[in-house]
XYZ file of C-alpha atoms in Angstrom:
418
model
C 0.018 0.003 -0.010
C 1.321 3.494 -0.853
C 1.965 5.567 2.220
C 0.005 8.805 2.176
C 1.827 12.088 2.931
C 0.776 14.415 5.752
C -1.198 16.695 3.385
C -3.418 13.796 2.248
C -3.997 12.605 5.767
C -4.861 16.097 6.960
C -7.148 16.539 4.006
C -9.030 13.390 4.867
C -9.330 14.493 8.487
C -10.874 17.757 7.324
C -13.276 15.974 4.998
C -14.210 13.628 7.879
C -14.915 16.660 10.071
C -16.830 18.720 7.480
C -18.805 15.878 5.881
C -19.232 13.352 8.721
C -22.223 12.411 10.744
C -23.237 9.699 13.187
C -21.351 9.742 16.451
C -18.753 12.255 15.497
C -19.699 14.917 18.064
C -18.870 12.561 20.887
C -15.135 13.109 20.353
C -15.302 16.850 20.957
C -13.823 17.120 24.349
C -10.537 18.220 25.947
C -7.376 17.459 23.980
C -9.339 16.116 21.013
C -10.840 19.596 20.404
C -7.409 21.243 20.381
C -5.895 18.588 18.196
C -8.792 18.787 15.713
C -8.585 22.572 15.633
C -4.920 22.301 14.743
C -5.558 19.814 11.941
C -8.432 21.910 10.511
C -6.403 25.098 10.505
C -3.317 23.450 9.014
C -5.229 21.496 6.380
C -7.190 24.551 5.275
C -3.882 26.301 4.584
C -2.751 23.312 2.540
C -5.918 23.365 0.545
C -5.531 27.047 -0.371
C -3.552 27.063 -3.579
C -3.301 28.916 -6.897
C -6.468 27.091 -7.966
C -8.505 28.471 -5.055
C -9.549 31.765 -3.620
C -10.661 32.754 -0.157
C -14.180 34.131 -0.114
C -15.566 36.214 2.755
C -18.526 35.096 4.862
C -21.793 37.018 4.456
C -24.186 36.743 7.365
C -27.843 36.584 6.494
C -29.612 39.952 7.014
C -32.828 39.966 9.014
C -32.093 36.412 10.179
C -33.913 36.721 13.490
C -36.898 38.485 11.840
C -37.235 35.512 9.436
C -36.694 32.904 12.169
C -33.639 31.684 10.162
C -31.101 30.827 12.867
C -28.275 28.350 13.396
C -28.537 25.884 16.221
C -27.113 28.395 18.703
C -29.309 31.298 17.506
C -26.672 33.029 15.459
C -27.417 34.172 11.882
C -26.593 31.672 9.132
C -24.116 32.599 6.450
C -23.014 32.084 2.886
C -20.025 32.913 0.680
C -20.745 34.710 -2.639
C -18.254 35.147 -5.439
C -19.516 37.182 -8.342
C -19.334 35.874 -11.901
C -17.799 37.582 -14.849
C -18.033 37.738 -18.613
C -20.368 35.133 -20.102
C -20.927 33.708 -16.630
C -22.297 36.935 -15.102
C -25.882 35.790 -15.534
C -25.333 32.189 -14.417
C -25.518 30.971 -10.831
C -24.146 27.877 -9.063
C -25.260 27.282 -5.491
C -23.550 24.677 -3.311
C -25.076 23.370 -0.070
C -22.391 22.485 2.480
C -22.482 19.050 4.132
C -21.723 17.931 7.627
C -23.919 14.975 8.707
C -26.833 15.340 11.060
C -27.547 15.423 14.816
C -30.208 13.196 16.223
C -30.281 14.108 19.960
C -30.340 17.319 21.951
C -26.936 16.521 23.314
C -25.302 16.085 19.938
C -27.042 19.129 18.498
C -25.958 21.157 21.510
C -22.346 20.111 20.943
C -22.611 21.439 17.408
C -23.445 24.890 18.782
C -19.721 25.271 19.546
C -18.632 24.407 16.006
C -19.140 25.835 12.493
C -21.840 23.175 12.006
C -24.068 24.935 14.526
C -22.898 28.496 14.841
C -21.723 31.249 12.490
C -19.496 32.534 15.298
C -17.043 29.787 14.278
C -17.235 30.317 10.510
C -14.461 32.008 8.550
C -13.511 32.651 4.979
C -13.962 29.651 2.696
C -11.585 28.418 0.043
C -13.385 28.000 -3.313
C -11.966 24.947 -5.071
C -13.394 22.154 -7.282
C -16.832 23.059 -8.604
C -16.448 26.479 -6.934
C -13.027 27.258 -8.400
C -12.483 30.345 -10.587
C -9.681 28.669 -12.419
C -10.770 27.535 -15.895
C -8.244 24.676 -15.844
C -9.765 23.279 -12.647
C -13.356 24.114 -13.405
C -13.786 24.473 -17.168
C -17.594 24.914 -17.361
C -18.492 26.943 -14.258
C -15.370 28.927 -13.376
C -16.838 32.370 -14.262
C -20.325 31.842 -12.839
C -21.725 33.498 -9.764
C -20.858 30.917 -7.142
C -22.320 30.539 -3.671
C -21.534 28.203 -0.791
C -24.395 28.076 1.687
C -23.089 27.130 5.129
C -24.715 24.274 6.997
C -25.572 24.967 10.618
C -28.916 23.278 11.353
C -28.062 19.541 11.512
C -31.017 18.326 9.428
C -30.190 18.958 5.776
C -31.834 22.405 5.760
C -35.198 20.875 6.623
C -35.845 21.273 10.385
C -38.792 23.380 11.461
C -39.434 23.816 15.218
C -40.827 27.203 16.251
C -39.865 26.925 19.973
C -36.302 27.813 20.945
C -36.319 25.666 24.081
C -36.265 21.877 24.148
C -36.314 20.147 27.571
C -34.574 23.131 29.119
C -32.016 23.458 26.341
C -31.995 26.630 24.242
C -31.554 25.495 20.700
C -32.944 26.421 17.308
C -34.077 23.877 14.705
C -34.726 26.213 11.761
C -33.149 24.540 8.723
C -36.151 25.162 6.468
C -36.221 28.817 7.463
C -32.487 29.064 6.680
C -33.012 27.601 3.240
C -35.905 29.909 2.392
C -34.312 33.087 3.806
C -30.904 32.580 2.142
C -32.445 31.825 -1.245
C -34.734 34.868 -0.862
C -31.729 37.086 -0.148
C -29.789 35.674 -3.099
C -32.723 36.380 -5.378
C -32.414 40.089 -4.505
C -28.685 39.913 -5.236
C -29.164 38.854 -8.825
C -30.271 35.251 -8.767
C -33.757 36.308 -9.954
C -32.148 37.508 -13.216
C -30.234 34.290 -13.868
C -30.413 32.733 -17.354
C -29.191 29.406 -15.952
C -28.862 28.071 -12.412
C -27.378 24.927 -10.796
C -28.170 23.774 -7.287
C -25.531 21.377 -5.916
C -24.600 19.968 -2.534
C -22.277 17.530 -0.841
C -23.162 14.775 1.658
C -25.918 16.118 3.941
C -25.986 19.046 1.537
C -26.424 16.540 -1.293
C -29.460 15.108 0.494
C -30.764 18.649 0.913
C -30.407 19.108 -2.847
C -32.794 16.155 -3.372
C -35.208 17.694 -0.850
C -35.145 21.240 -2.251
C -34.507 20.779 -6.009
C -38.063 21.321 -7.218
C -38.580 24.138 -4.690
C -35.556 25.881 -6.156
C -36.893 25.394 -9.684
C -40.251 26.954 -8.707
C -38.612 30.123 -7.395
C -37.084 31.042 -10.743
C -38.844 32.147 -13.965
C -39.906 29.313 -16.242
C -37.460 30.286 -18.997
C -34.412 29.866 -16.728
C -32.443 26.631 -17.226
C -32.428 25.010 -13.760
C -30.758 21.707 -12.839
C -29.580 20.039 -9.660
C -26.717 17.793 -8.532
C -26.182 15.693 -5.443
C -22.585 14.741 -4.569
C -22.200 11.849 -2.143
C -25.801 12.319 -1.042
C -27.471 9.135 -2.250
C -27.626 7.471 1.131
C -28.932 3.888 1.024
C -31.637 2.371 3.181
C -29.658 -0.803 3.823
C -29.051 -3.138 6.737
C -25.676 -2.939 8.465
C -23.496 -6.031 8.887
C -25.346 -6.960 12.089
C -28.718 -6.979 10.343
C -29.955 -3.667 11.855
C -31.082 -0.607 9.922
C -28.914 1.826 11.858
C -29.155 4.748 9.428
C -32.955 4.524 9.202
C -33.252 4.566 12.981
C -30.878 7.523 13.102
C -32.912 9.401 10.450
C -36.132 8.740 12.410
C -34.549 10.384 15.444
C -33.485 13.433 13.358
C -36.986 13.746 11.855
C -38.718 13.588 15.215
C -36.299 15.929 16.957
C -36.394 18.650 14.296
C -39.963 18.257 13.034
C -38.746 17.468 9.551
C -41.826 15.354 8.840
C -44.016 18.302 7.789
C -41.732 18.927 4.778
C -41.410 15.357 3.568
C -43.394 13.417 0.953
C -46.819 12.616 2.338
C -47.303 9.281 0.551
C -44.776 7.436 2.721
C -45.210 9.158 6.098
C -47.893 6.721 7.227
C -45.489 3.808 7.391
C -42.162 5.205 8.570
C -41.084 8.855 8.237
C -37.404 8.033 7.625
C -38.287 6.313 4.320
C -39.142 9.762 3.008
C -35.664 11.014 3.937
C -33.904 8.615 1.586
C -33.073 9.779 -1.988
C -34.473 6.593 -3.517
C -37.935 7.798 -2.412
C -37.470 11.530 -3.062
C -36.114 11.175 -6.568
C -39.321 9.474 -7.775
C -41.163 12.799 -7.468
C -38.441 15.206 -8.687
C -39.364 16.836 -11.992
C -36.235 19.037 -12.349
C -33.245 17.519 -14.297
C -30.973 15.908 -11.701
C -27.404 14.566 -11.661
C -26.375 11.828 -9.226
C -22.685 11.789 -8.378
C -21.709 8.983 -5.997
C -19.104 6.404 -5.369
C -20.370 2.844 -5.395
C -18.045 2.332 -2.426
C -18.845 5.566 -0.622
C -16.356 5.770 2.231
C -18.733 7.563 4.598
C -21.580 5.094 4.000
C -19.325 2.082 4.466
C -18.261 3.446 7.896
C -21.678 4.647 8.998
C -24.369 2.760 7.099
C -22.874 -0.645 6.316
C -20.432 -0.931 9.274
C -21.398 1.529 12.032
C -19.395 1.272 15.201
C -21.953 -0.759 17.200
C -22.208 -3.385 14.444
C -18.519 -4.275 14.765
C -17.735 -4.738 18.514
C -14.521 -6.630 17.782
C -13.329 -3.809 15.510
C -12.522 -6.256 12.735
C -13.440 -3.672 10.089
C -11.190 -0.897 11.444
C -8.515 -1.105 8.761
C -10.959 -1.790 5.946
C -13.057 1.302 6.820
C -9.923 3.465 6.575
C -8.651 2.072 3.296
C -10.459 -0.270 0.890
C -7.078 -1.821 -0.037
C -6.953 -3.259 3.462
C -10.271 -5.114 3.155
C -10.144 -8.915 3.102
C -12.031 -11.041 0.594
C -15.083 -11.464 2.828
C -15.316 -7.726 3.385
C -14.906 -7.009 -0.296
C -17.800 -9.380 -1.010
C -20.051 -7.384 1.334
C -18.880 -4.134 -0.313
C -19.773 -5.553 -3.713
C -23.274 -6.291 -2.382
C -23.556 -2.708 -1.176
C -22.555 -1.509 -4.628
C -25.171 -3.669 -6.279
C -27.882 -2.272 -3.965
C -27.092 1.202 -5.285
C -26.933 0.105 -8.921
C -30.228 -1.780 -8.650
C -31.985 1.410 -7.492
C -30.345 3.544 -10.191
C -31.245 0.993 -12.838
C -34.761 2.422 -12.909
C -33.393 5.679 -14.262
C -31.091 4.407 -17.015
C -33.497 5.591 -19.678
C -34.616 8.792 -17.983
C -33.248 11.732 -19.981
C -33.693 14.089 -17.007
C -31.267 12.031 -14.891
C -27.498 12.041 -15.234
C -25.087 9.767 -13.313
C -21.447 9.346 -12.505
C -20.990 6.329 -10.257
C -17.364 5.433 -9.905
C -15.557 2.755 -7.881
C -13.296 4.979 -5.815
C -13.160 4.861 -1.995
C -14.263 8.449 -1.531
C -17.220 10.469 -0.327
C -17.698 13.918 -1.900
C -16.044 14.576 -5.276
C -17.072 18.103 -6.317
C -14.626 19.704 -3.893
C -10.896 19.577 -4.551
C -8.814 17.330 -6.787
C -11.459 14.668 -7.495
C -13.450 17.260 -9.509
C -10.962 17.956 -12.321
C -7.185 17.582 -12.227
C -4.474 15.298 -13.662
C -5.075 12.818 -10.836
C -8.899 12.916 -10.920
C -10.774 9.661 -11.102
C -12.189 8.932 -14.553
C -14.801 6.793 -16.186
C -14.396 6.317 -19.973
C -11.604 8.872 -19.755
C -13.946 11.551 -18.435
C -13.405 13.384 -15.142
C -16.350 14.202 -12.865
C -16.238 17.816 -14.066
C -16.275 16.829 -17.767
C -19.172 14.427 -17.221
C -21.218 16.957 -15.264
C -20.536 19.711 -17.809
C -21.501 17.429 -20.695
C -24.787 16.678 -18.923
C -25.646 20.224 -17.815
C -25.060 21.705 -21.271
C -26.701 18.777 -23.108
C -23.546 17.846 -24.960
C -24.380 14.174 -24.442
C -26.451 11.842 -22.300
C -24.391 10.960 -19.256
C -24.937 7.641 -17.519
C -21.402 6.697 -16.379
C -21.349 3.513 -14.292
C -17.868 2.269 -13.357
C -16.794 -1.334 -13.276
C -16.438 -3.046 -9.851
C -13.452 -2.460 -7.543
C -10.511 -2.821 -8.113
C -10.782 -2.280 -11.852
C -10.291 1.521 -12.132
C -6.573 2.531 -11.823
C -7.488 6.261 -11.783
C -8.988 5.740 -8.311
C -5.584 4.744 -6.976
C -3.985 7.811 -8.526
C -6.450 10.072 -6.695
C -6.272 8.187 -3.385
C -2.482 8.139 -3.264
C -2.044 11.947 -3.046
């Protein structure tokens, strides 16, 4: 196995922090907080390069008046970089990820982090799909680009009016955040867009499924509007112990943050969490949609297929860190997980509104950083993620890229070895 340099390890730690979910908040205590802060600061410096630019944070105006507040009651924020030239009337919005919180305790812990408070948010480095470098982002580099920060813990869909829960002051206002931020962006030029693209990573990718048609409805009919979810197609699958850990977790999130009122009504009678999975939501989406996912999504393997409680002997520890360290039995289970995803997506192979890029790399989000478009980006049929997405968005070709099974794609190893 190729040893990864410090920059790659730090990068993965930062991705783990910014995109993670179940159980992560439990580590935030004492020395772990200081160590994590060091890693985040150092890795953010590494990520800032000639291909990226630091973009200031804009706090939402009239946040309190609109009831649009982060978990701690602070105003939510976003980063806006204006477009230029031919891209001046095109808008790309990216919903930040960061998992979910399913208990008051875990949501309260988020209040002391950027995932629950704008007090801890700083400038953001725009790379990948947000980059202004045409070499790194050939189709969207000169668009108006927005990163909407994630500070509600329920994929921008919580909706609890009270600010006190069992004696804890906390705000579950994700739906209000979504509505208020989009409303403000409309006044800043989004309403005059000729084309718009709503994207999101991880929990933000799930939010893109939830809000795609709502976004379409807010813009004039003549505007070209499409959506993309990156690493957001979470599967409703059993873990290795036979439990449906992720579904149970989602049910807790839905109950805690009153998400149910904004979910599809036709499946709420059985189990609310079913309506929180993309395989249900996508059936009703009318707006053109692109699904970007790894068939071996590293976050899902660690939290959906093999959550901590399902592996008391810790026999999956090495495999969950690096797919190259999985034994033959583990690989067989991973292949089954891949097939579960492909079986669901098979229903959309002939749907012209749906685009896909499903590779076999051991990654989570791929729109941010080098996986998007670089010499070491993963490829399918010699196309990078960025090239495939651009081809689909601009109708250059029908894009249904489904990779062969692990370990067949050598470009995955190139990307993972940095």
